[in-house]
Short mmCIF file of C-alpha atoms and ligand atoms in Angstrom, two decimals:
data_model
loop_
_atom_site.label_atom_id
_atom_site.label_comp_id
_atom_site.label_asym_id
_atom_site.label_seq_id
_atom_site.Cartn_x
_atom_site.Cartn_y
_atom_site.Cartn_z
CA MET A 145 128.23 126.62 -113.08
CA LYS A 146 125.26 128.43 -114.66
CA GLN A 147 124.21 131.86 -113.44
CA ALA A 148 120.76 133.42 -112.98
CA LYS A 149 119.54 136.72 -111.63
CA MET A 150 116.47 137.72 -109.65
CA VAL A 151 115.37 141.22 -108.62
CA LEU A 152 112.73 141.69 -105.94
CA ASP A 153 111.23 145.03 -105.04
CA ARG A 154 108.97 145.50 -102.05
CA ASP A 155 106.64 147.70 -104.15
CA TYR A 156 106.27 145.22 -107.00
CA ARG A 157 103.59 142.86 -105.86
CA ILE A 158 101.41 140.39 -107.72
CA SER A 159 98.65 140.03 -105.15
CA ARG A 160 97.72 139.00 -101.66
CA ILE A 161 97.94 135.20 -101.52
CA ASP A 162 94.68 133.49 -100.62
CA ASP A 163 95.56 130.88 -97.97
CA ARG A 164 93.15 128.52 -99.69
CA ILE A 165 95.70 127.84 -102.47
CA PHE A 166 97.28 125.44 -99.97
CA GLY A 167 94.17 123.26 -99.97
CA SER A 168 93.99 119.54 -100.58
CA PHE A 169 91.41 116.90 -101.39
CA ILE A 170 89.96 113.77 -99.79
CA GLU A 171 87.65 111.67 -101.92
CA HIS A 172 85.76 108.53 -101.00
CA LEU A 173 88.16 106.65 -103.23
CA GLY A 174 90.55 103.81 -102.51
CA ARG A 175 92.13 104.01 -99.06
CA ALA A 176 91.88 107.79 -98.69
CA VAL A 177 89.16 107.57 -96.05
CA TYR A 178 88.97 103.88 -95.05
CA GLY A 179 92.54 102.82 -94.18
CA GLY A 180 93.78 106.39 -94.59
CA ILE A 181 92.36 108.97 -92.23
CA TYR A 182 90.00 106.41 -90.64
CA GLU A 183 91.01 103.01 -89.32
CA PRO A 184 89.22 101.97 -86.13
CA GLY A 185 91.23 99.28 -84.38
CA HIS A 186 94.55 100.75 -85.44
CA PRO A 187 96.77 101.18 -82.36
CA LEU A 188 96.93 104.93 -83.03
CA ALA A 189 93.21 105.47 -83.74
CA ASP A 190 91.34 107.97 -81.59
CA GLU A 191 87.92 107.41 -80.01
CA MET A 192 86.21 108.10 -83.36
CA GLY A 193 88.47 105.70 -85.28
CA PHE A 194 90.61 108.41 -86.89
CA ARG A 195 94.34 107.72 -87.08
CA THR A 196 96.25 110.22 -84.96
CA ASP A 197 99.53 109.60 -86.83
CA VAL A 198 97.82 110.63 -90.08
CA MET A 199 96.28 113.63 -88.36
CA ASP A 200 99.74 114.73 -87.16
CA ALA A 201 101.14 114.44 -90.69
CA VAL A 202 98.20 116.41 -92.11
CA LYS A 203 98.59 119.14 -89.48
CA LYS A 204 102.27 119.58 -90.33
CA LEU A 205 101.24 120.33 -93.93
CA GLY A 206 98.96 123.16 -92.75
CA VAL A 207 96.01 122.54 -95.07
CA PRO A 208 93.40 125.29 -94.68
CA LEU A 209 90.85 123.74 -97.05
CA ILE A 210 89.89 120.19 -98.02
CA ARG A 211 87.71 119.35 -101.01
CA TYR A 212 85.27 116.53 -100.16
CA PRO A 213 83.70 113.94 -100.84
CA GLY A 214 84.80 113.76 -104.53
CA GLY A 215 85.85 113.84 -107.34
CA ASN A 216 84.20 111.41 -109.69
CA PHE A 217 82.64 109.73 -106.64
CA VAL A 218 80.34 112.67 -106.04
CA SER A 219 78.54 112.31 -109.37
CA GLY A 220 76.62 109.26 -108.12
CA PHE A 221 76.56 110.15 -104.43
CA HIS A 222 73.43 110.60 -102.31
CA TRP A 223 74.42 112.90 -99.46
CA GLU A 224 71.52 111.60 -97.36
CA ASP A 225 73.30 108.19 -97.21
CA SER A 226 76.11 109.79 -95.22
CA VAL A 227 74.12 111.16 -92.27
CA GLY A 228 72.11 109.63 -89.42
CA PRO A 229 72.90 106.53 -87.37
CA VAL A 230 75.92 104.78 -88.91
CA GLU A 231 74.38 101.29 -88.63
CA GLN A 232 71.40 102.43 -90.73
CA ARG A 233 73.45 103.93 -93.55
CA PRO A 234 73.24 102.04 -96.85
CA LYS A 235 76.07 100.30 -98.63
CA ARG A 236 76.12 101.36 -102.27
CA LEU A 237 78.04 100.44 -105.38
CA ASP A 238 80.24 103.35 -106.39
CA LEU A 239 80.27 103.41 -110.20
CA ALA A 240 83.11 105.94 -110.31
CA TRP A 241 85.71 103.62 -108.79
CA PHE A 242 83.96 100.20 -108.88
CA THR A 243 84.04 99.76 -105.12
CA THR A 244 81.45 99.50 -102.38
CA GLU A 245 80.88 102.61 -100.30
CA THR A 246 79.77 101.75 -96.78
CA ASN A 247 79.15 105.33 -95.60
CA GLU A 248 80.77 104.56 -92.23
CA VAL A 249 82.42 107.97 -92.50
CA GLY A 250 79.90 110.59 -93.49
CA LEU A 251 79.39 114.32 -93.35
CA HIS A 252 79.33 114.70 -89.56
CA GLU A 253 82.36 112.49 -88.99
CA PHE A 254 84.35 114.18 -91.73
CA ALA A 255 83.42 117.62 -90.41
CA ARG A 256 84.73 116.62 -86.97
CA TRP A 257 87.96 115.32 -88.55
CA ALA A 258 88.43 118.46 -90.66
CA GLU A 259 87.88 120.68 -87.65
CA LYS A 260 90.59 118.80 -85.75
CA ALA A 261 92.90 119.16 -88.76
CA GLY A 262 92.27 122.92 -88.81
CA SER A 263 90.71 122.75 -92.30
CA GLU A 264 87.56 124.20 -93.82
CA ILE A 265 85.53 121.91 -96.07
CA MET A 266 84.98 122.62 -99.77
CA TYR A 267 81.93 120.45 -100.40
CA ALA A 268 81.13 119.10 -103.87
CA VAL A 269 77.46 118.48 -104.73
CA ASN A 270 76.22 115.87 -107.19
CA LEU A 271 75.18 117.51 -110.45
CA GLY A 272 75.75 114.26 -112.35
CA THR A 273 72.89 111.93 -111.44
CA ARG A 274 71.13 114.56 -109.33
CA GLY A 275 70.24 118.21 -109.66
CA PRO A 276 69.51 121.62 -108.12
CA GLU A 277 67.01 120.31 -105.57
CA GLN A 278 69.39 117.89 -103.85
CA ALA A 279 72.09 120.56 -104.03
CA ARG A 280 69.98 123.13 -102.19
CA ASP A 281 68.91 120.44 -99.70
CA ILE A 282 72.45 119.73 -98.54
CA VAL A 283 73.08 123.48 -98.11
CA GLU A 284 69.97 123.66 -95.92
CA TYR A 285 71.06 120.56 -93.98
CA ALA A 286 74.58 121.82 -93.40
CA ASN A 287 74.18 125.58 -93.04
CA HIS A 288 70.66 126.55 -91.96
CA LYS A 289 70.40 127.35 -88.27
CA GLY A 290 67.27 125.30 -87.52
CA ASN A 291 63.48 125.19 -87.61
CA SER A 292 63.25 123.61 -91.05
CA ARG A 293 62.98 119.90 -91.93
CA LEU A 294 66.58 119.42 -93.04
CA SER A 295 68.29 121.67 -90.51
CA ASP A 296 66.28 120.00 -87.76
CA LEU A 297 67.42 116.63 -89.08
CA ARG A 298 71.03 117.78 -88.70
CA ILE A 299 70.28 118.79 -85.12
CA LYS A 300 68.61 115.43 -84.48
CA ASN A 301 71.72 113.79 -85.91
CA GLY A 302 73.79 115.40 -83.18
CA CYS A 303 74.97 118.71 -84.60
CA ARG A 304 73.14 121.67 -83.12
CA ASP A 305 75.27 124.36 -84.74
CA PRO A 306 75.33 124.74 -88.51
CA LEU A 307 78.44 123.28 -90.14
CA GLY A 308 78.98 126.61 -91.88
CA ILE A 309 80.42 125.24 -95.14
CA LYS A 310 81.34 128.32 -97.14
CA LEU A 311 82.72 126.89 -100.35
CA TRP A 312 80.83 124.52 -102.68
CA CYS A 313 81.70 122.82 -105.98
CA LEU A 314 78.87 122.58 -108.51
CA GLY A 315 79.59 118.98 -109.53
CA ASN A 316 82.84 117.51 -110.79
CA GLU A 317 84.40 117.24 -114.26
CA MET A 318 81.02 117.30 -115.94
CA ASP A 319 82.55 117.30 -119.44
CA GLY A 320 84.20 113.88 -118.99
CA PRO A 321 82.71 110.73 -120.58
CA TRP A 322 83.90 108.86 -117.47
CA GLN A 323 81.57 110.98 -115.35
CA MET A 324 78.17 109.71 -114.22
CA GLY A 325 75.69 112.13 -115.76
CA GLN A 326 78.13 113.74 -118.22
CA LYS A 327 76.69 116.90 -119.75
CA THR A 328 77.23 119.20 -122.67
CA ALA A 329 78.56 122.63 -121.77
CA TYR A 330 75.14 124.18 -122.32
CA GLU A 331 73.33 121.52 -120.27
CA TYR A 332 75.84 121.92 -117.47
CA GLY A 333 75.79 125.71 -117.57
CA ARG A 334 71.99 125.71 -117.22
CA VAL A 335 71.94 123.19 -114.35
CA ALA A 336 74.84 124.92 -112.57
CA ASN A 337 73.05 128.25 -112.83
CA GLU A 338 69.79 126.92 -111.38
CA ALA A 339 71.58 124.99 -108.61
CA ALA A 340 73.68 128.06 -107.79
CA LYS A 341 70.64 130.33 -107.51
CA MET A 342 68.82 127.94 -105.20
CA MET A 343 71.89 127.20 -103.05
CA LYS A 344 72.56 130.91 -102.59
CA TRP A 345 68.90 131.58 -101.81
CA VAL A 346 69.25 129.13 -98.92
CA ASP A 347 72.57 130.64 -97.78
CA PRO A 348 73.68 133.87 -99.49
CA SER A 349 77.07 133.76 -97.76
CA ILE A 350 78.35 130.73 -99.69
CA GLU A 351 80.77 130.81 -102.64
CA LEU A 352 80.42 128.52 -105.65
CA VAL A 353 82.87 126.88 -108.03
CA ALA A 354 81.64 125.92 -111.51
CA CYS A 355 83.29 123.04 -113.37
CA GLY A 356 85.74 124.08 -116.03
CA SER A 357 87.10 121.48 -118.43
CA SER A 358 88.47 118.42 -116.65
CA SER A 359 91.82 119.17 -118.27
CA SER A 360 93.26 121.57 -120.82
CA GLU A 361 93.76 118.53 -123.06
CA MET A 362 90.03 117.91 -123.48
CA PRO A 363 89.01 118.55 -127.10
CA SER A 364 86.22 120.78 -125.81
CA PHE A 365 88.56 122.91 -123.67
CA GLY A 366 87.85 126.59 -124.18
CA ASP A 367 84.46 126.13 -125.81
CA TRP A 368 83.29 124.42 -122.63
CA GLU A 369 84.32 127.36 -120.46
CA LEU A 370 82.80 129.94 -122.82
CA THR A 371 79.50 128.16 -123.23
CA MET A 372 78.92 127.19 -119.62
CA LEU A 373 80.02 130.61 -118.30
CA ASN A 374 77.64 132.26 -120.69
CA GLU A 375 74.85 130.46 -118.77
CA CYS A 376 76.04 130.80 -115.18
CA TYR A 377 78.58 133.67 -114.94
CA ASP A 378 76.37 135.84 -112.75
CA SER A 379 75.60 133.06 -110.24
CA ILE A 380 79.05 131.57 -109.61
CA ASP A 381 82.31 132.82 -108.12
CA TYR A 382 85.10 130.58 -109.43
CA VAL A 383 85.85 128.25 -112.35
CA SER A 384 87.68 125.01 -111.64
CA LEU A 385 90.87 123.81 -113.33
CA HIS A 386 92.20 120.24 -113.05
CA ARG A 387 95.58 119.06 -114.28
CA TYR A 388 97.82 116.05 -113.64
CA TYR A 389 101.23 115.51 -115.24
CA ALA A 390 103.15 112.33 -116.03
CA ASN A 391 106.59 111.24 -117.13
CA PRO A 392 106.01 107.83 -118.73
CA THR A 393 109.09 108.06 -121.00
CA GLY A 394 111.65 109.08 -118.38
CA ASP A 395 112.24 112.49 -119.98
CA THR A 396 113.13 114.49 -116.88
CA ALA A 397 113.89 117.75 -118.70
CA GLY A 398 110.55 117.63 -120.54
CA PHE A 399 108.67 116.60 -117.40
CA LEU A 400 110.04 119.50 -115.37
CA ALA A 401 108.96 121.91 -118.12
CA ARG A 402 105.28 120.92 -117.75
CA THR A 403 104.56 123.96 -115.58
CA MET A 404 104.88 126.04 -118.77
CA ASP A 405 101.66 124.26 -119.76
CA MET A 406 100.11 124.85 -116.33
CA ASP A 407 100.86 128.56 -116.60
CA ASP A 408 99.29 128.73 -120.09
CA PHE A 409 96.25 126.86 -118.80
CA ILE A 410 95.72 129.34 -115.96
CA LYS A 411 96.16 132.36 -118.24
CA SER A 412 93.78 130.90 -120.85
CA VAL A 413 90.98 130.21 -118.37
CA ALA A 414 91.39 133.67 -116.81
CA ALA A 415 91.17 135.19 -120.30
CA ILE A 416 87.96 133.29 -121.06
CA CYS A 417 86.42 134.41 -117.76
CA ASP A 418 87.30 137.99 -118.64
CA ALA A 419 85.93 137.63 -122.16
CA VAL A 420 82.57 136.53 -120.76
CA LYS A 421 82.74 139.33 -118.19
CA GLY A 422 83.26 141.84 -121.00
CA LYS A 423 80.53 140.37 -123.15
CA LYS A 424 78.08 140.54 -120.26
CA HIS A 425 79.14 144.06 -119.23
CA SER A 426 79.62 142.56 -115.78
CA LYS A 427 81.46 144.24 -112.93
CA LYS A 428 82.16 140.91 -111.27
CA GLN A 429 85.49 139.12 -111.70
CA VAL A 430 85.31 135.32 -111.68
CA ASN A 431 88.52 133.85 -110.27
CA LEU A 432 90.06 130.40 -110.52
CA SER A 433 89.94 127.32 -108.33
CA PHE A 434 92.73 124.92 -109.34
CA ASP A 435 91.04 122.25 -107.28
CA GLU A 436 92.86 119.18 -108.60
CA TRP A 437 96.58 119.28 -109.38
CA ASN A 438 99.43 116.81 -108.99
CA VAL A 439 101.57 114.20 -110.71
CA TRP A 440 99.57 111.04 -111.51
CA TYR A 441 100.66 108.08 -113.59
CA HIS A 442 102.63 105.56 -111.52
CA SER A 443 99.63 103.51 -110.38
CA ARG A 444 97.47 103.27 -113.52
CA GLU A 445 98.46 99.74 -114.60
CA GLN A 446 98.27 98.50 -111.02
CA ASP A 447 94.70 99.84 -110.79
CA GLU A 448 93.65 97.89 -113.90
CA GLU A 449 94.95 94.71 -112.23
CA ILE A 450 93.12 95.49 -108.98
CA TRP A 451 89.82 95.93 -110.82
CA LYS A 452 90.31 92.62 -112.64
CA ARG A 453 90.76 90.84 -109.29
CA GLU A 454 88.68 92.64 -106.71
CA LYS A 455 86.04 94.82 -108.33
CA TRP A 456 83.39 96.08 -105.82
CA ASP A 457 85.45 95.38 -102.69
CA ARG A 458 85.54 98.10 -100.03
CA ALA A 459 88.53 100.46 -99.91
CA LEU A 460 90.52 98.98 -102.78
CA PRO A 461 94.13 100.26 -102.83
CA LEU A 462 93.57 102.46 -105.88
CA LEU A 463 95.66 105.35 -107.28
CA GLU A 464 98.48 104.61 -104.84
CA ASP A 465 101.20 106.42 -106.75
CA ILE A 466 104.63 106.10 -105.18
CA TYR A 467 106.27 109.46 -105.78
CA ASN A 468 109.93 109.78 -106.64
CA PHE A 469 112.35 112.68 -106.33
CA GLU A 470 111.65 114.22 -109.74
CA ASP A 471 107.91 114.23 -108.92
CA ALA A 472 108.75 116.36 -105.87
CA LEU A 473 110.58 118.83 -108.12
CA LEU A 474 107.57 119.15 -110.42
CA VAL A 475 105.21 119.54 -107.46
CA GLY A 476 107.53 122.32 -106.22
CA SER A 477 107.31 123.99 -109.64
CA MET A 478 103.52 123.62 -109.66
CA LEU A 479 103.40 125.42 -106.29
CA ILE A 480 105.65 128.14 -107.73
CA THR A 481 103.23 128.47 -110.67
CA LEU A 482 100.26 128.85 -108.31
CA LEU A 483 102.09 131.54 -106.32
CA ARG A 484 103.03 133.44 -109.48
CA ASN A 485 99.35 133.43 -110.47
CA ALA A 486 98.06 134.42 -107.04
CA ASP A 487 96.12 137.33 -108.57
CA ARG A 488 93.71 134.89 -110.28
CA VAL A 489 94.09 131.52 -108.51
CA LYS A 490 92.36 131.93 -105.17
CA ILE A 491 91.79 128.25 -104.37
CA ALA A 492 93.92 125.20 -105.18
CA CYS A 493 93.79 121.61 -103.97
CA LEU A 494 96.68 119.18 -104.12
CA ALA A 495 94.91 116.01 -105.24
CA GLN A 496 94.86 114.20 -102.98
CA LEU A 497 95.95 114.03 -99.32
CA VAL A 498 96.21 110.45 -98.02
CA ASN A 499 97.05 107.22 -99.93
CA VAL A 500 95.29 108.25 -103.16
CA ILE A 501 97.86 110.17 -105.32
CA ALA A 502 98.92 111.62 -102.02
CA PRO A 503 101.79 113.12 -100.05
CA ILE A 504 100.89 110.93 -97.04
CA MET A 505 100.89 107.12 -97.18
CA THR A 506 99.73 104.54 -94.66
CA ARG A 507 99.75 100.78 -94.25
CA ASN A 508 96.61 99.21 -92.82
CA GLY A 509 97.51 98.36 -89.23
CA GLY A 510 100.99 99.79 -89.81
CA GLY A 511 102.89 102.99 -90.27
CA CYS A 512 102.37 106.38 -91.86
CA TRP A 513 105.07 108.13 -93.85
CA ALA A 514 105.71 111.18 -96.01
CA GLN A 515 106.22 110.78 -99.75
CA THR A 516 108.74 112.98 -101.59
CA ILE A 517 106.05 115.47 -102.67
CA TYR A 518 105.13 116.12 -99.02
CA TYR A 519 108.12 118.41 -98.53
CA PRO A 520 107.69 121.11 -101.18
CA PHE A 521 104.01 121.34 -100.25
CA MET A 522 104.84 121.68 -96.56
CA HIS A 523 107.45 124.38 -97.25
CA ALA A 524 105.17 126.40 -99.53
CA SER A 525 102.24 126.13 -97.13
CA LYS A 526 104.40 127.15 -94.16
CA TYR A 527 106.45 129.96 -95.73
CA GLY A 528 104.38 130.99 -98.76
CA ARG A 529 101.62 132.95 -97.02
CA GLY A 530 101.17 136.70 -97.27
CA THR A 531 101.85 138.56 -100.52
CA ALA A 532 103.19 137.23 -103.81
CA LEU A 533 106.04 139.43 -105.04
CA LEU A 534 106.88 139.96 -108.68
CA ALA A 535 110.14 138.05 -109.10
CA VAL A 536 111.91 139.47 -112.14
CA THR A 537 114.32 136.77 -113.29
CA ASP A 538 116.90 136.29 -115.97
CA SER A 539 117.92 132.67 -116.40
CA PRO A 540 119.67 130.41 -118.89
CA ARG A 541 117.14 128.41 -120.88
CA TYR A 542 116.85 124.99 -122.49
CA ASP A 543 114.77 123.39 -125.21
CA CYS A 544 112.97 120.10 -124.68
CA SER A 545 110.41 117.84 -126.33
CA ASP A 546 107.39 120.15 -125.95
CA TYR A 547 108.85 123.57 -125.17
CA GLU A 548 111.53 125.96 -126.32
CA GLY A 549 113.25 128.36 -123.99
CA VAL A 550 112.41 126.78 -120.62
CA PRO A 551 114.21 128.76 -117.87
CA ILE A 552 116.39 126.49 -115.75
CA LEU A 553 115.48 128.69 -112.78
CA ASP A 554 111.81 128.38 -111.87
CA ALA A 555 111.04 130.77 -109.02
CA ALA A 556 108.47 132.67 -106.98
CA ALA A 557 108.86 135.03 -104.04
CA THR A 558 106.57 135.94 -101.17
CA GLN A 559 106.52 138.39 -98.32
CA ALA A 560 104.92 137.37 -95.04
CA ASP A 561 102.99 139.84 -92.90
CA ASP A 562 105.98 140.11 -90.53
CA GLY A 563 108.04 141.48 -93.44
CA SER A 564 110.19 138.37 -93.98
CA VAL A 565 110.80 137.32 -97.58
CA THR A 566 110.94 133.78 -98.97
CA VAL A 567 112.18 132.74 -102.38
CA PHE A 568 111.08 129.33 -103.67
CA CYS A 569 113.09 128.00 -106.59
CA VAL A 570 113.76 124.88 -108.60
CA ASN A 571 116.99 124.50 -110.52
CA ARG A 572 115.81 122.41 -113.47
CA ASP A 573 119.30 121.87 -114.83
CA LEU A 574 120.10 118.14 -114.90
CA GLU A 575 123.84 118.55 -114.37
CA GLU A 576 124.97 121.98 -113.32
CA SER A 577 124.51 124.09 -110.24
CA CYS A 578 123.08 127.55 -110.73
CA LEU A 579 124.51 130.57 -108.97
CA LEU A 580 121.55 132.80 -108.17
CA ASP A 581 122.33 136.49 -107.93
CA LEU A 582 119.54 137.85 -105.78
CA ASP A 583 118.91 141.58 -105.50
CA LEU A 584 116.88 142.57 -102.43
CA ARG A 585 118.04 146.17 -102.23
CA SER A 586 114.67 147.88 -101.80
CA PHE A 587 113.87 145.94 -98.64
CA ALA A 588 115.04 146.98 -95.21
CA PRO A 589 118.40 145.33 -94.40
CA MET A 590 117.87 141.59 -94.33
CA LYS A 591 119.80 138.54 -93.24
CA MET A 592 119.53 135.18 -94.86
CA GLN A 593 118.00 133.01 -92.16
CA GLU A 594 117.79 129.61 -93.79
CA HIS A 595 118.37 127.72 -97.02
CA ILE A 596 116.29 124.54 -97.12
CA MET A 597 117.15 122.24 -100.02
CA LEU A 598 115.74 118.99 -101.42
CA HIS A 599 117.95 116.96 -103.74
CA HIS A 600 118.73 113.32 -104.44
CA ASP A 601 121.28 111.95 -106.89
CA ASP A 602 118.69 109.49 -108.22
CA VAL A 603 115.57 111.07 -109.74
CA HIS A 604 113.75 107.78 -109.11
CA ALA A 605 114.49 107.65 -105.36
CA VAL A 606 111.38 107.20 -103.19
CA ASN A 607 110.43 107.10 -99.52
CA THR A 608 108.93 103.90 -98.13
CA GLU A 609 107.68 102.73 -94.76
CA GLU A 610 111.04 100.99 -94.22
CA LYS A 611 113.11 103.89 -95.56
CA PRO A 612 111.01 107.01 -94.89
CA ASN A 613 114.01 109.36 -94.96
CA GLU A 614 115.50 108.52 -98.34
CA VAL A 615 114.37 111.84 -99.85
CA VAL A 616 114.18 114.51 -97.18
CA PRO A 617 115.14 118.18 -97.08
CA THR A 618 118.52 119.30 -95.74
CA THR A 619 119.76 122.74 -94.78
CA MET A 620 122.56 124.49 -96.64
CA PRO A 621 124.88 127.16 -95.26
CA VAL A 622 123.40 130.66 -95.28
CA GLU A 623 125.13 133.40 -97.28
CA ALA A 624 125.88 136.98 -96.26
CA VAL A 625 123.62 139.70 -97.68
CA THR A 626 125.68 142.78 -98.55
CA ASP A 627 123.90 145.98 -99.60
CA GLY A 628 120.84 143.87 -100.40
CA GLN A 629 122.81 141.54 -102.68
CA VAL A 630 123.35 137.85 -102.08
CA GLN A 631 124.60 134.96 -104.16
CA VAL A 632 123.19 131.50 -103.49
CA LYS A 633 124.27 128.26 -105.11
CA LEU A 634 121.38 126.03 -106.18
CA PRO A 635 122.49 122.42 -106.78
CA PRO A 636 121.42 120.72 -110.04
CA LEU A 637 117.89 119.29 -109.86
CA SER A 638 116.99 120.85 -106.53
CA TRP A 639 114.06 122.45 -104.72
CA ASN A 640 115.18 125.41 -102.62
CA VAL A 641 113.56 127.61 -100.00
CA LEU A 642 115.58 130.76 -99.24
CA ARG A 643 114.36 132.64 -96.20
CA PHE A 644 115.29 136.24 -95.40
CA GLY A 645 114.28 138.34 -92.43
O1 AHR B 183 91.65 112.80 -108.07
C1 AHR B 183 91.30 111.64 -108.74
C2 AHR B 183 90.23 111.87 -109.79
O2 AHR B 183 90.75 112.63 -110.83
C3 AHR B 183 89.02 112.64 -109.34
O3 AHR B 183 88.04 111.85 -108.78
C4 AHR B 183 88.50 113.22 -110.63
O4 AHR B 183 87.82 114.43 -110.43
C5 AHR B 183 89.73 113.35 -111.50
O5 AHR B 183 89.53 112.83 -112.74
#
């Protein structure tokens, strides 16, 4: 058995954790909305047509923030199509996903759904085919109290009180050639700055996220951030990061090391923000919004086939990745990475929430079940609130395809406001258990309350509608804490949540 050590000290803290790092994302894409959260006629649909079984699964995840309505979709979207009487809303071709958008679910309906789910909306405006004027218009429509053309239209459309959307994305992945209205960094920085000024003039209480590179692998990564921030640093509050990982070659050890890349990505973008801050002699710190992150690769070939057969149909079953056990381990490690960077990452969105690269799956007219990745997200969201502690670790390491010296123990620790401490850890070792020597001596006497563990002997095991409990967490025996010391065995390839109180 391998051995690792972790020391936690109640005075060594990284930062307060912003609850919004447990956000998610619903795009008008595939069956996320139509056939996902919304399916009128389903036996479990409510009076508005929203599926209550999906709502229950979302609520269990505890998602405080949902990015909406895209994604790539937003770069051709006309927000005005999504308000007013449903029967008068236009059907439009969506050039992002080659489907037809019917606008049956629009801003008001989604706001009602999000409220029921206990989530705030992070609303993305179209800076692809549209510009600052339409961006300030939707802020006026959503947030102005009344007595102006657009706020009165909202009231006429049945919503007297402002929707109070506090967080807005200035477009989506504007560096990508796949994006409608792709821009150079300078073009984007200028447009983002003007849109930001006007949106904040309408509602000074809002916060704005500027588009960073759509991935750290973009050739323009770095230059994009520098150039666009040079134009809009003073007007925005956060820079976005997007990253998806894949394991197309079946290299589990290399796949589980991908969070080394995620950590580098976060540190690099924070450094660029600080470089621009320094250059501008600014007192303001721009923080990070990791507003798309996940594993994504299982469904790509399937999507190509769907487009060959059914291009322009409504609610095509796109991006329906079926997640296996090793995907859940990486998602756990990605959550650990976000927690360890809680001083700079203030917003993060698991992309996405239902059916589209999602923890929750549904069948039209049928059931709703949790994919493997549902569990680490649920645990982190439930037990990872409060303060991120500095977890000082010493772990055996391994070398793999892309990285040298990857610690087999990947860990983060948090302290909740009631004083309880939670350690999240992944044992990346493919074969051996790891005995974790945990030193909690500076905390008041604690007992281990629970050890939740997720493991499956087959890294490719999945949950399905027929077998929804193939990969589910179990509880392990708790260990005695003596003089603040405890030893906990972490099985090979496992996600662990150790709770002390
Ligand atoms: O989340 C799926 C897509 O991935 C989003 O629409 C886009 O922003 C990203 O490329």
